[in-house]
CSV table of C-alpha atoms and ligand atoms in Angstrom, one decimal:
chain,number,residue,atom,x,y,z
A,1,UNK,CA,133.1,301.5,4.2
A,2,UNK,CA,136.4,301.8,5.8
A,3,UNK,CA,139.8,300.3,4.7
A,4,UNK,CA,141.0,297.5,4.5
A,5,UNK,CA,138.3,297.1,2.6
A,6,UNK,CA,135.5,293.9,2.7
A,7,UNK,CA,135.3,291.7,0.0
A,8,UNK,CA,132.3,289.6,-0.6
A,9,UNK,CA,131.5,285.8,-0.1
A,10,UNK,CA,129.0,285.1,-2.0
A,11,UNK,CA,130.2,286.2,-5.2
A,12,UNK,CA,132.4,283.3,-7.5
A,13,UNK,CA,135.0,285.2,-8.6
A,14,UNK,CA,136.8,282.7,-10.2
A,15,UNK,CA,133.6,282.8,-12.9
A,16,UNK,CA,133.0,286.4,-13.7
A,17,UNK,CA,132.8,287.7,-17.1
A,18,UNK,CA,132.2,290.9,-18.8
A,19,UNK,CA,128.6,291.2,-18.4
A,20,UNK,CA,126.0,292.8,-16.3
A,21,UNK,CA,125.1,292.3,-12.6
A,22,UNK,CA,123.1,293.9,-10.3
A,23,UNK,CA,125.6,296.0,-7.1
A,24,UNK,CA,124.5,297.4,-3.5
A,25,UNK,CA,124.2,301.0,-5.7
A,26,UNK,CA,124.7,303.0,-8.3
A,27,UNK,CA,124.8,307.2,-8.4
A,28,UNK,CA,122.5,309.6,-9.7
A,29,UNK,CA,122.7,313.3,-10.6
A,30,UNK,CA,119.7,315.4,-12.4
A,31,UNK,CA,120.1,318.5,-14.2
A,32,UNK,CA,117.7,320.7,-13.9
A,33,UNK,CA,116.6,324.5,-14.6
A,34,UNK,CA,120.8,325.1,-14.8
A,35,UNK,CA,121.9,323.3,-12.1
A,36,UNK,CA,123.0,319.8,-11.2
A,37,UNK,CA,121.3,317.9,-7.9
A,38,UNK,CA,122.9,316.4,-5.5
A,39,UNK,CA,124.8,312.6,-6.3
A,40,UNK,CA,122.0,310.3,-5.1
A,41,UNK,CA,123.4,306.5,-3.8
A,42,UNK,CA,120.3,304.3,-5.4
A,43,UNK,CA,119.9,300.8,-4.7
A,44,UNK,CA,116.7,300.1,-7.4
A,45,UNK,CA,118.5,299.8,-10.2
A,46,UNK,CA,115.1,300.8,-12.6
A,47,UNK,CA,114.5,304.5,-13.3
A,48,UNK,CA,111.8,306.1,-14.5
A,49,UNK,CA,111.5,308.9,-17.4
A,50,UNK,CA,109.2,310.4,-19.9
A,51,UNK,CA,108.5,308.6,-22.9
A,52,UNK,CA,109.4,311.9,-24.4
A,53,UNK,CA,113.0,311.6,-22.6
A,54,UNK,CA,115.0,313.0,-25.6
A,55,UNK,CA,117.6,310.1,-25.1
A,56,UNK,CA,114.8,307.8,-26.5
A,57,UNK,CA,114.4,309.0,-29.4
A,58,UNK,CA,117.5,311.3,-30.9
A,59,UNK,CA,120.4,309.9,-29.5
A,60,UNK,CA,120.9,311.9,-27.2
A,61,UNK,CA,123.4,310.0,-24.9
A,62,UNK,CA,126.9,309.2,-24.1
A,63,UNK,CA,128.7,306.9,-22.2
A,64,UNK,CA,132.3,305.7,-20.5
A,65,UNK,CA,134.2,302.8,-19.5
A,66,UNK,CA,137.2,302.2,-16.7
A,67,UNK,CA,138.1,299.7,-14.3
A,68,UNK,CA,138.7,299.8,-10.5
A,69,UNK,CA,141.2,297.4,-9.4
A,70,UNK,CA,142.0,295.7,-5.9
A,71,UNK,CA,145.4,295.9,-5.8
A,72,UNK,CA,148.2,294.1,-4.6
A,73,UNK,CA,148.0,296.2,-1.3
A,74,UNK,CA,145.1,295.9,-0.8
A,75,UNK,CA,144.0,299.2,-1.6
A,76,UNK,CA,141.4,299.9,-4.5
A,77,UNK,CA,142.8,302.2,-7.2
A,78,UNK,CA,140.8,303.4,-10.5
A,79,UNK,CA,142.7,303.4,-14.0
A,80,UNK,CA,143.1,307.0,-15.1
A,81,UNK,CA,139.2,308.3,-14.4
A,82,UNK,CA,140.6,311.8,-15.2
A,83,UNK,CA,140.4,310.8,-18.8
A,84,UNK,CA,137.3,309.1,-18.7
A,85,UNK,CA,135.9,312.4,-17.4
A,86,UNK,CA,137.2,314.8,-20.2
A,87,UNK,CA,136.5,312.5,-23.2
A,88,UNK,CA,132.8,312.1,-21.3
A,89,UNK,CA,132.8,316.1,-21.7
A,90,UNK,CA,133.7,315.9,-24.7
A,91,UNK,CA,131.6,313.6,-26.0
A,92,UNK,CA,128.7,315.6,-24.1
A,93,UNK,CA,130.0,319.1,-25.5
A,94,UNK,CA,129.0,317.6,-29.2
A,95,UNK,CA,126.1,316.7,-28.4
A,96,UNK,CA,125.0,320.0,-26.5
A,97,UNK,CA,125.0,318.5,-23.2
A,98,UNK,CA,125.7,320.7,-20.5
A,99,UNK,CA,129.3,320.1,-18.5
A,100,UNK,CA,129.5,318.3,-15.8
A,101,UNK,CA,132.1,320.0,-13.2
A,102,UNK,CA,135.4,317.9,-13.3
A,103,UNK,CA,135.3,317.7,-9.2
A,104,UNK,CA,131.8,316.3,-9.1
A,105,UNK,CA,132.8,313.5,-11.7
A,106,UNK,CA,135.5,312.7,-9.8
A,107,UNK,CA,133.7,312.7,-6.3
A,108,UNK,CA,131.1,311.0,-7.9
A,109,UNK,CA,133.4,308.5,-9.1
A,110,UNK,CA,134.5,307.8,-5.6
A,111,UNK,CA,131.2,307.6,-3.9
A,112,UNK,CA,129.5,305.0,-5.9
A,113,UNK,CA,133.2,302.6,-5.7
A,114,UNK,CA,133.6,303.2,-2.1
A,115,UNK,CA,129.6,302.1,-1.5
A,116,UNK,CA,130.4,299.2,-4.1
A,117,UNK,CA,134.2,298.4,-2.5
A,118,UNK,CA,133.0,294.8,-1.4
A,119,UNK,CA,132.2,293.9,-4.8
A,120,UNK,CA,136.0,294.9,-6.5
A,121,UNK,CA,136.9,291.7,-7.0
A,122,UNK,CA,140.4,290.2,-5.3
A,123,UNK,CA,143.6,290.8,-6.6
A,124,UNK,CA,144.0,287.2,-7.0
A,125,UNK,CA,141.4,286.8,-9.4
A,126,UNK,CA,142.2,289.2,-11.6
A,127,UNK,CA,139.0,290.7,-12.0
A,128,UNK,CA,138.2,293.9,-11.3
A,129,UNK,CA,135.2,296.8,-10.9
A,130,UNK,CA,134.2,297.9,-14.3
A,131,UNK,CA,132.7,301.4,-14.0
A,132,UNK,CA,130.3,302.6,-16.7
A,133,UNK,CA,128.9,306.5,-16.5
A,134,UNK,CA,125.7,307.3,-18.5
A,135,UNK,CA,124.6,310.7,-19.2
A,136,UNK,CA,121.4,311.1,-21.0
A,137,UNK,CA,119.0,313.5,-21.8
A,138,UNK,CA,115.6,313.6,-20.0
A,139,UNK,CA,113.8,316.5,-20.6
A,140,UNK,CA,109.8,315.6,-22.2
A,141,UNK,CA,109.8,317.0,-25.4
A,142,UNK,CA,109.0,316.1,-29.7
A,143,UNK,CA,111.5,318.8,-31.3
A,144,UNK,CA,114.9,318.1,-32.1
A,145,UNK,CA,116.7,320.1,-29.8
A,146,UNK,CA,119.6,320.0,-26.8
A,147,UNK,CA,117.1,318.6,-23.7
A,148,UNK,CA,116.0,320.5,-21.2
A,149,UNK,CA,116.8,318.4,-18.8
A,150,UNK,CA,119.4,315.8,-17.9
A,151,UNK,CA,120.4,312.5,-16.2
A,152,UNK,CA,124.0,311.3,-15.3
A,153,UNK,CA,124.7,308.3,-13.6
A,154,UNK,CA,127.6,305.7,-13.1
A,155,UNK,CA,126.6,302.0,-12.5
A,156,UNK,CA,129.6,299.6,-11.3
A,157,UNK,CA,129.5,295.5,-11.4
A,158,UNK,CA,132.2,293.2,-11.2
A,159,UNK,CA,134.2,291.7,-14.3
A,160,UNK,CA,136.5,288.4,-14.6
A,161,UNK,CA,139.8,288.4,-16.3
A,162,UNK,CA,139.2,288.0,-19.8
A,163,UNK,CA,142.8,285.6,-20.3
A,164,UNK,CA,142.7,283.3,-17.1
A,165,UNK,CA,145.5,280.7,-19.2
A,166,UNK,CA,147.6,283.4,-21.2
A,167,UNK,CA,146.8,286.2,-24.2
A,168,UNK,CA,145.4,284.1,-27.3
A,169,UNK,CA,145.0,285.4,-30.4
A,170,UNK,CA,141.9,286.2,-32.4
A,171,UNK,CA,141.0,286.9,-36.4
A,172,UNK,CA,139.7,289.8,-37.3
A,173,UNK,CA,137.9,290.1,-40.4
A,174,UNK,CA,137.9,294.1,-42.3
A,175,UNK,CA,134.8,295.4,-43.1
A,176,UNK,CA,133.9,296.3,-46.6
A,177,UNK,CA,130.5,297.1,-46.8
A,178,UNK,CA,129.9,299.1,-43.7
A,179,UNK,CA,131.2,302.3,-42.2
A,180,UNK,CA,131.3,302.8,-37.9
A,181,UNK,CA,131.2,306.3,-38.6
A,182,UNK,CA,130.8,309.1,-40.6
A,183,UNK,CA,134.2,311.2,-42.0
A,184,UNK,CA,133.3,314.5,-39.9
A,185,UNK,CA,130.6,312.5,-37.8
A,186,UNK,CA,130.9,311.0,-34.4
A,187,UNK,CA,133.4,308.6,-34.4
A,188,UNK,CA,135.7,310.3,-32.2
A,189,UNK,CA,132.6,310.6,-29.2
A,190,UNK,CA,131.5,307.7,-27.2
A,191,UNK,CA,127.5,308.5,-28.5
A,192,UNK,CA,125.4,305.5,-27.8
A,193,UNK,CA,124.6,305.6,-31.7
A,194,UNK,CA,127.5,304.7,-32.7
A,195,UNK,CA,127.6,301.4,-30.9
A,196,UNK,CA,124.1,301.0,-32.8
A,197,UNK,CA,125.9,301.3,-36.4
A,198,UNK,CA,128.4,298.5,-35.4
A,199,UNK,CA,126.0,295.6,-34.4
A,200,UNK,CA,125.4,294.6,-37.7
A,201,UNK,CA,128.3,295.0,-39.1
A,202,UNK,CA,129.8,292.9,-36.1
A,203,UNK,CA,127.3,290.2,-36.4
A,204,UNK,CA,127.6,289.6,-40.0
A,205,UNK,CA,131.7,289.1,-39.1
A,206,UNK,CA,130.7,287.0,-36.6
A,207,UNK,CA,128.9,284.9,-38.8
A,208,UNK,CA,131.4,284.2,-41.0
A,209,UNK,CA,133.9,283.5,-38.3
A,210,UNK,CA,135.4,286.9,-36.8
A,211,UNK,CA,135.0,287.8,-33.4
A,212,UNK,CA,136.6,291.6,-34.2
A,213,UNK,CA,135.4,293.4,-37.1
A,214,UNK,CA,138.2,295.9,-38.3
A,215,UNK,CA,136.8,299.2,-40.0
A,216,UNK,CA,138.9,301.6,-42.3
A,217,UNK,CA,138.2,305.4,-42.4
A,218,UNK,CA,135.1,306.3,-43.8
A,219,UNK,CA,136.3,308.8,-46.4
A,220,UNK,CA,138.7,306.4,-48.2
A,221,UNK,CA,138.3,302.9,-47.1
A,222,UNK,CA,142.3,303.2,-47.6
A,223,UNK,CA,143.4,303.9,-44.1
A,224,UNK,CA,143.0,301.4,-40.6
A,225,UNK,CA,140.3,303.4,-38.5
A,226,UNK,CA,139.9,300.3,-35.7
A,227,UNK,CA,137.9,297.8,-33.8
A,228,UNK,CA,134.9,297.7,-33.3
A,229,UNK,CA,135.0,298.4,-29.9
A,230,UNK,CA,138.8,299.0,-29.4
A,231,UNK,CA,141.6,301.0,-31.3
A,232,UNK,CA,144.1,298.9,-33.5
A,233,UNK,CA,148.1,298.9,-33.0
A,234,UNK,CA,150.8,297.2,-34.3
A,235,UNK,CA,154.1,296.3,-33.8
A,236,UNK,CA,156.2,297.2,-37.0
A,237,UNK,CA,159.3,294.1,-38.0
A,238,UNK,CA,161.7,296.9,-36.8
A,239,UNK,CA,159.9,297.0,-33.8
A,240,UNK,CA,158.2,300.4,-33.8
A,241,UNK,CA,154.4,300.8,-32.1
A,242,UNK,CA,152.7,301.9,-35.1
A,243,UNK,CA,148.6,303.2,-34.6
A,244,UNK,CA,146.4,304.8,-36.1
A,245,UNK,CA,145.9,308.8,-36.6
A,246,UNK,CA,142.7,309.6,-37.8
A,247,UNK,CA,139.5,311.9,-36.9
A,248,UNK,CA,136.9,309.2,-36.8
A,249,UNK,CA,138.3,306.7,-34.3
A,250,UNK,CA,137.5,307.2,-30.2
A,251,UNK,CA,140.8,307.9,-28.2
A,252,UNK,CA,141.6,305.4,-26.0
A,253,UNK,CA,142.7,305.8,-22.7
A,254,UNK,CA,144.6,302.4,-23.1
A,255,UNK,CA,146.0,303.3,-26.2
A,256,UNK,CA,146.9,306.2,-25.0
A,257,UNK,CA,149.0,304.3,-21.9
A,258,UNK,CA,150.0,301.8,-24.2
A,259,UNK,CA,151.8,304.3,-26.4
A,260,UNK,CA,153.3,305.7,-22.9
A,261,UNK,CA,154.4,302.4,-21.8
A,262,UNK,CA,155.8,301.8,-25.1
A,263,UNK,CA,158.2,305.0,-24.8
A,264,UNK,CA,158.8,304.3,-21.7
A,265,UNK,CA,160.4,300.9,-22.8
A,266,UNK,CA,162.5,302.3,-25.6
A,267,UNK,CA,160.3,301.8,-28.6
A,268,UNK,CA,159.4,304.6,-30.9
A,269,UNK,CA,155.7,305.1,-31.4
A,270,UNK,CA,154.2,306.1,-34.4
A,271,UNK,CA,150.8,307.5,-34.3
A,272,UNK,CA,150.2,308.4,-38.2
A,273,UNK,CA,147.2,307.4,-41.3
A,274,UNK,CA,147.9,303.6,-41.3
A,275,UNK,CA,147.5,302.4,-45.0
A,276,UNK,CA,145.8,299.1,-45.0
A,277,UNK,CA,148.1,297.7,-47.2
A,278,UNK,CA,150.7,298.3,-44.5
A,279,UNK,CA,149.2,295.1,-43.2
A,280,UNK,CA,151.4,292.6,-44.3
A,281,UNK,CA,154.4,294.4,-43.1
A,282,UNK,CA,153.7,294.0,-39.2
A,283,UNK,CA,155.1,291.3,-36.5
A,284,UNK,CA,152.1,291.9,-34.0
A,285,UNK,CA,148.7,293.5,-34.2
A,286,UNK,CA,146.8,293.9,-31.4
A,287,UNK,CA,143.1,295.7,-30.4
A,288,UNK,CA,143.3,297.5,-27.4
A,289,UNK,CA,140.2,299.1,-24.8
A,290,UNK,CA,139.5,299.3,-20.7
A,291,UNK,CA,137.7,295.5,-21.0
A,292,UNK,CA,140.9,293.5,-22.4
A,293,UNK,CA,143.9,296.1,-22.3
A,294,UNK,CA,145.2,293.9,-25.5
A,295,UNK,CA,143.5,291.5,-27.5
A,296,UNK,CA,146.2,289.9,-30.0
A,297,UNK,CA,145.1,289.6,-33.6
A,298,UNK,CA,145.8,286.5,-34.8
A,299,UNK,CA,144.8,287.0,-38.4
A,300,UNK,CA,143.2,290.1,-40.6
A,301,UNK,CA,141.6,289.0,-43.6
A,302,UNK,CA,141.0,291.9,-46.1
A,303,UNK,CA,139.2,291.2,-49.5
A,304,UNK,CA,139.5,287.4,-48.9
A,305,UNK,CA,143.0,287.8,-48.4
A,306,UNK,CA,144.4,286.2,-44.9
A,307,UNK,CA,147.1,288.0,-43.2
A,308,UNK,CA,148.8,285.9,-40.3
A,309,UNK,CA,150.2,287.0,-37.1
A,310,UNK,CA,150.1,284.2,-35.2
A,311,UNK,CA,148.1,282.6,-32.4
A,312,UNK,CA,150.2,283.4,-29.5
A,313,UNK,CA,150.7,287.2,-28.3
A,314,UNK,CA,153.9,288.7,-29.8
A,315,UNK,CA,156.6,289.2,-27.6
A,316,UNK,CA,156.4,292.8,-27.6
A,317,UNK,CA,151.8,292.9,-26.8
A,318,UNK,CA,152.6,291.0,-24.5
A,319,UNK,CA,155.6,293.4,-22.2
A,320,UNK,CA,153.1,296.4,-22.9
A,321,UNK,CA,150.1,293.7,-21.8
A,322,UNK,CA,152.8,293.0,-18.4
A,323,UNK,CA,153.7,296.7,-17.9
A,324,UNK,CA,150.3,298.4,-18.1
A,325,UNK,CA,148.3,295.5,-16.0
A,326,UNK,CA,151.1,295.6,-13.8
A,327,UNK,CA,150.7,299.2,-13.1
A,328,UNK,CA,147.1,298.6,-12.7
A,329,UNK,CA,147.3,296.0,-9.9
A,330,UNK,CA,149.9,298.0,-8.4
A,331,UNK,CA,152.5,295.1,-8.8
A,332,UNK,CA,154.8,297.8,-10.8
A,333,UNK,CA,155.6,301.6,-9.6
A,334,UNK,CA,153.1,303.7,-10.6
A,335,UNK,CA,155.3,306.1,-12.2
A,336,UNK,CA,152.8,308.7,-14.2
A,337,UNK,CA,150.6,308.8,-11.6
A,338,UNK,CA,148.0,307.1,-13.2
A,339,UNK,CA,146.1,305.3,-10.2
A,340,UNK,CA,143.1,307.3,-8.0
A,341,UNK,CA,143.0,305.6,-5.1
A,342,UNK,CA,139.6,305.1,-3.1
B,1,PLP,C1,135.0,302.3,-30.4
B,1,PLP,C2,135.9,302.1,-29.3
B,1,PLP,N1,137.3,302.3,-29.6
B,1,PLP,C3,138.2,302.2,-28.6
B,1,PLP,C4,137.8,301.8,-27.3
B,1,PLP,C5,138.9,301.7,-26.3
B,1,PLP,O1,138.9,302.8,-25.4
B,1,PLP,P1,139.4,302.7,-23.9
B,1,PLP,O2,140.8,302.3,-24.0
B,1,PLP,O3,139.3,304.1,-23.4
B,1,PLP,O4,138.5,301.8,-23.2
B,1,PLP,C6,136.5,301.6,-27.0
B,1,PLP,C7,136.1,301.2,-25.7
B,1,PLP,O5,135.7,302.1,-24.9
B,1,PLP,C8,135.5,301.8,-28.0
B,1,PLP,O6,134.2,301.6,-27.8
């Protein structure tokens, strides 16, 4: 497709959310006898494998997570794919995966958004294209071993805007009697298993009320690890942006911008072990990821204790919130050269 770029009718934009629809195509790469295929454009969104596909039965998969966004321009630009790409490798280099070539990633990247460009939603509705890359391994066999052959793929659908009338605040509720990850396990990888460790623990929270279950490090249970699907920050009373430094958490590409954007207006960040107790010394606490940028914490309760925040977003959340969606829509300078435009 050529710019300016279509956008679709028969989509309702206006009634997205983050879930799972079907796109003109998706892109496929095999690995195979040392060498990756050609990226395949494939409309049938079923594929077939062995039931011996190593990914079924030892884990042995990874994922990633990043937004496309039509901007204010009208140009389509993806968040930061660069680091998307690295953590994917590293991630795969764990779990004996072979690399995939930074340049194919990238191309690949571009392909499947280009053949999907109708479906970016429009800057007006602040949605956007949420791209997902899967890697997996394929070969047939029973041993527990690196496969001996591989999939990689990147699906793309379109997503609302998770706060049409303003940030609100949520409770998050710590969890006591589950870890997400091991101490020198693989909380620092996106591995599929670890999202299977979290369901539980994430129901049972939302059971009793929380929609975000907060873990602590495994070692310890002394120290905030994060979200279950997104790292934790603070903002400190003396208005520092305070997260958490440990070797069980995944790094987040927001968090990462966040703390950026966070230097970049004046505030010093502090990226150290966060005791829990440090808790009731914050203004703001916030989980951050590529779905909601910030989600504001209106509450954390730990051991039946209820710390309040508030249910409206801080004043500080919210100017990161503004600066980093901002740059994403291209409504502000982009000036880290964060954008890949398509
Ligand atoms: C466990 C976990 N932590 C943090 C994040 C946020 O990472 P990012 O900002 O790269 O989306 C995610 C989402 O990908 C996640 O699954």
């Amino acid at each position: 497709m050529s710019y300016p770029y279509p956008i679709r009718t028969d989509i309702d934009w206006s009634s997205l959310s983050f879930s799972y629809s079907k796109t003109r195509s998706f892109i496929y790469f095999e690995w195979k006898n040392g060498a990756w295929s050609k990226g395949e454009l494939r409309t049938d969104p079923n594929i077939t494998m062995s039931i011996a596909a190593t990914c079924l039965h030892y884990g042995q998969a990874c994922f990633e997570g990043m937004k496309a966004f039509r901007c204010k321009d009208g140009k389509v630009r993806v968040f930061r794919p660069i680091e998307n790409v690295r953590r994917m490798n590293r991630t795969g280099h764990q779990l004996l995966h072979p690399e995939i070539p930074e340049d194919m990633y990238m191309d690949a990247i571009h392909q499947v958004v280009l053949d999907n460009v109708d479906y970016v939603p429009p800057y007006e509705s602040g949605g956007s294209l949420y791209i997902r890359p899967l890697y997996i391994g394929t070969g047939a066999q029973i041993g527990v071993s690196p496969a001996s052959e591989y999939v990689f793929m990147i699906m793309v659908m379109p997503v609302g805007a998770y706060y049409k009338d303003g940030l609100k605040g949520v409770p998050a509720l710590v969890i006591e009697d589950y870890d997400r990850a091991a101490p020198k396990g693989m909380g620092q990888y996106k591995v599929a298993g670890n999202y299977g460790a979290s369901l539980m623990p994430a129901k049972l929270a939302k059971k009793a009320g929380y929609p975000i279950p907060l873990f602590l490090d495994p070692r310890e249970h002394k120290y905030i690890d994060e979200f279950g699907t997104s790292n934790f920050f603070a903002i400190s009373r003396d208005g520092k942006y305070v997260t958490s430094d440990s070797p069980s958490i995944l790094p987040s590409v927001t968090n990462m911008s966040l703390m950026q954007v966070a230097r970049d207006l004046g505030l010093t960040v502090e990226k150290r072990p966060v005791p829990a107790s440090e808790l009731d010394d914050f203004a703001e606490v916030g989980a951050c990821g590529t779905a909601v940028v910030i989600t504001p914490i209106s509450s954390v309760t730990i051991g039946g204790k209820v710390i309040e925040y508030g249910h409206e977003c801080g004043p500080i959340s919210q100017k990161l919130y503004d600066r980093l969606l901002g740059t994403q829509k291209g409504e502000l300078e982009d000036i880290h050269n964060w954008l890949f435009e398509i």
